[in-house]
């Protein structure tokens, strides 16, 4: 008997829980050469900005142990070209599309939302909060619950009521639950976590940072334990909110960790760079694992590791591990 | 496409390693200039990114094989250098935009520096099939790093070799000899493969002689399939606008004069979406 | 010609920059069976607490991609037994010893400092700030600049003037520079970073967290890019302060990354679990690398990657990498 | 000590893999009950922790070899199972507190469950050298998981085999037959090696018969050398105080009645430094 893999991102049903991660699937067309995009739970776009962006200088990439650093700098076509060329291509094919947006001010985010609200083919909007707030000396929105909430509230107020707004959070905070709560209170219908923690690599031959931008976002298997922890903490604190678990997923086993911790959707980023079919493989492996463990429905596994056991009483996610 | 190929043979060619891999699907679709990306490190490796390698040769044996030629530079290529016959290798390819071929027979100079020479041989075959004249100019730091000199001599009208240390052919770089090769062969077009510095210099010579040049560039690549946006360089489009384009899908082969070599590693101020436009301060 | 590997932890000279990381070298005696501890730059003890501590239940360990999670819970003998049995053993042998301390209240930290101030053989005191503050609902000191500063000020005021006080920081904060600055302003003579980011792993067979404690500290190569980034940011912001770089170091190459980013001392933790000789090997590899690059003195490499270059002008560590 | 050993032979023994590794330094220092920790995954692996494996045998060949017997359970042991002759293997050992031997000849029952049996053979040799009587009780889930039955039969006065599925020997667990083995052999002491659940049950039987029992425990280990504190279990000391002691250096061999099996995986409230003392709320 097969497993019912359907899941809900807020009130929107997805045929399966495996999506691409923002910024890791190009415009969609690149992956379409490898497989039928309808087989994705959803395609998440790169973060769209108002103006076209050339991004950061190269090198933009450095390999690290079980991970990589990237500093792409939101290179993209800008909202006009996106609405003209990229979104219609996806919409015409009926591909479930979560549009990610990025901005430098609250006004920019809400302007983006305004442009998207009537665009056909927007399954949900994911708000990339890992952008520097130019009105606060470049402090990243996601690192400050107040700033994050302001962005979410402005996007939520503008977006059509039936398009879920997903807040994408960063792990580089003292208290991810506090930021999550601020976003939910501001109207986020779901949370996505984690965006890349900030890392760095030094080129010891050139005696300078490997990336032209200096620092970069860390992704890949190395960060899976951080993603599992963030999902766990937020699901424990705000159990009703749908969570998109992202970070280091390369197998169905990894995806199941995030699901048991509380995610109902799983995003796959860096693994796509290694294996263009990663989403399909992970979805299949996940289904096989669930089946082997006797689950009939994916939904039954969501957050299951929180079920109280004798051992669970010892768990206190706020306390230090030391 | 992604295939799990089997290593057929491994050999050393002077300073290089060569692997022949059974990969029918890749061999079948191959055109000169294509590359593959190879998973390195085996199960549970800590190396998460693939390595891009040009295809040096394809053969019909065993349904189709591809040959890769590479230097053991860092941990990934060192791992590759340790592969043995019958090991499996996970390849994605063929990838990239191949070399465009002239419609009519033309006189073509093929310029290869270091392992870049490897990618020129299937191109030479294709050009010769179209009745083109072929001349090679191959260069490297030292004799053991000049790839394919013998084969070039067998195929081409002329083959000019250069080494930095003078251990083979003329002392100097391949671009030093290029003007005289162009003059001697009355070249109609240049193809070049090698380090960016060589491509820049070759392009300068081609512009001087006012002949078209096709260069295969190299940029650090995380995905090779156009989704990660890490491999970009500034290239001037047909509309005169500079864009940060992906070496893996818009390239690796570009018209040399379109590549802003001086600005590689920067975002030129006049590139589409460069800081200074409305989005300067975002992300 | 050999490289002058001497370095300074504040005003204290160390013969070489490679030390053990807190909590990763037992009592010292275990490693002494493998090599002469005098060959270490210094031995850093586990974090000593007032009372003996039994620590957390098992499983305390989980392997993750290029890393591991631990939840040991500061198991240790308590300050009395430490001063009676562990420190004298090290002191009698003249082994440079940095004593790490951990507490649940500011008062507990200063009580520990008071006990250490006259103990012979204390090269420096490292203050493990990754402990939950029981007076602030278990909020970890290191996640709050104010609380961290209070601890440091109290320890500094009690410790002998000639014993440096090192503040050990966590990466799980929105702004590591702010916490670093608070500690330096409160009197920290040096900073050590990074302690383990909090992570988690789910046992998908048991359908519950792998660690009995739920969450645990992530260590090993996976976190090297986070450590390099923290060291870089803090050295850029407060260039004069000596930094102990810790996190994922397994080779001289890794150590050199931290040094070029601004560390003058390098701590080795998880690598010791794999290779008891790791500190010696890393020190040798580091010296060889420095020599190959033409350095005469380790000190000349410290922070060198900050040297302005054309490319450096593009580096803005506050800005997001995206 | 740490050594880079060379794999001499590999073989399958029913459900198990056996590796013989040339490692003179380890072999020389070996005493029964010792274990080694093995680096797995090769260069640039993502697996950072070593795997603990008991030493099944040492031989004087090539200056000294050690034999390891193991199940391919997860990624690390699966990697080990793929090693071939002449591969190198990075070992640290011998580690741990070995089995204490009786001063005078005694009647010893050696209880082994699953791969735990492997560690008992060098112990049996050492006991026999001291003139002890040896009886084996070996058990496993199924016939292919009962290790060393033939060798046990050759060495021991009696050998009793059990399997959960009845495919070899008596159906049931090794502890089911233990009382009668003890009675039949008039055992003076028991040695046991296997899963914690077996050790717990063996210890209960030994206590019932009031004879000493030495058990070799298994706990998840990150370092194996006593520095990481991850491998602890509650053990009662000579002073009657329960401490969380390290399986890797204070063990893996303990007097069974000292191990608080029921409390493994917890911090007993009366253990030294348990929460409830002054430090409850720290870290
Ligand atoms: C289209 C293309 C074709 C290539 N063809 C060949 C070839 O035929 N033979 C050959 O020897 N080399 C070739 N290269 C270069 C080759 O990809 C790198 O030498 C190799 O990736 C280095 O891997 P490493 O593990 O040895 O080094 P590392 O420095 O450990 O690599 C770390 C990371 O950086 C990337 N990287 C490092 N150097 C390069 C580079 N020069 N280009 C792209 N990515 C890089 C790697 O892919 C990896 O992700 C080609 C590169 C490109 C882009
Ligand atoms: C003293 C001692 C002696 C042992 N002797 C043997 C033996 O002779 N033959 C044999 O087959 N097995 C033996 N084991 C168990 C063996 O160590 C584990 O089966 C093995 O580590 C699992 O590794 P893995 O990669 O297959 O699994 P994974 O689950 O991927 O291992 C992940 C991590 O957990 C640790 N781990 C997992 N299971 C165990 C375990 N049971 N004990 C300790 N650490 C564990 C691993 O070391 C690794 O760090 C022994 C264990 C100990 C403590
Ligand atoms: C090259 C690259 C580009 C990314 N671009 C974006 C982006 O545009 N918007 C965003 O919210 N996250 C972006 N991310 C973060 C990913 O969506 C994801 O959160 C993160 O990489 C962790 O997942 P992974 O380990 O599966 O890659 C990017 C990540 C990478 C590696
Ligand atoms: C098992 C274990 C125990 C640790 N105990 C302590 C401790 O007592 N005090 C402390 O400040 N840090 C402790 N740490 C953190 C390390 O000192 C170090 O900061 C961290 O592990 C990163 O370095 P690494 O990747 O080299 O291990 C511990 C780490 C591990 C893995
Ligand atoms: S390498 Fe990923 S887009 Fe070119
Ligand atoms: S395994 Fe590290 S102390 Fe025992």
Short mmCIF file of C-alpha atoms in Angstrom, two decimals, chain B residues 46 281-283, chain C residues 66 319-320 322:
data_model
loop_
_atom_site.label_atom_id
_atom_site.label_comp_id
_atom_site.label_asym_id
_atom_site.label_seq_id
_atom_site.Cartn_x
_atom_site.Cartn_y
_atom_site.Cartn_z
CA UNK B 46 32.45 15.61 2.63
CA UNK B 281 21.23 47.99 -1.53
CA UNK B 282 19.16 44.88 -1.60
CA UNK B 283 20.52 41.60 -0.24
CA UNK C 66 31.33 16.25 8.94
CA UNK C 319 25.73 42.56 4.77
CA UNK C 320 23.88 39.40 3.84
CA UNK C 322 22.51 36.55 -0.61
#
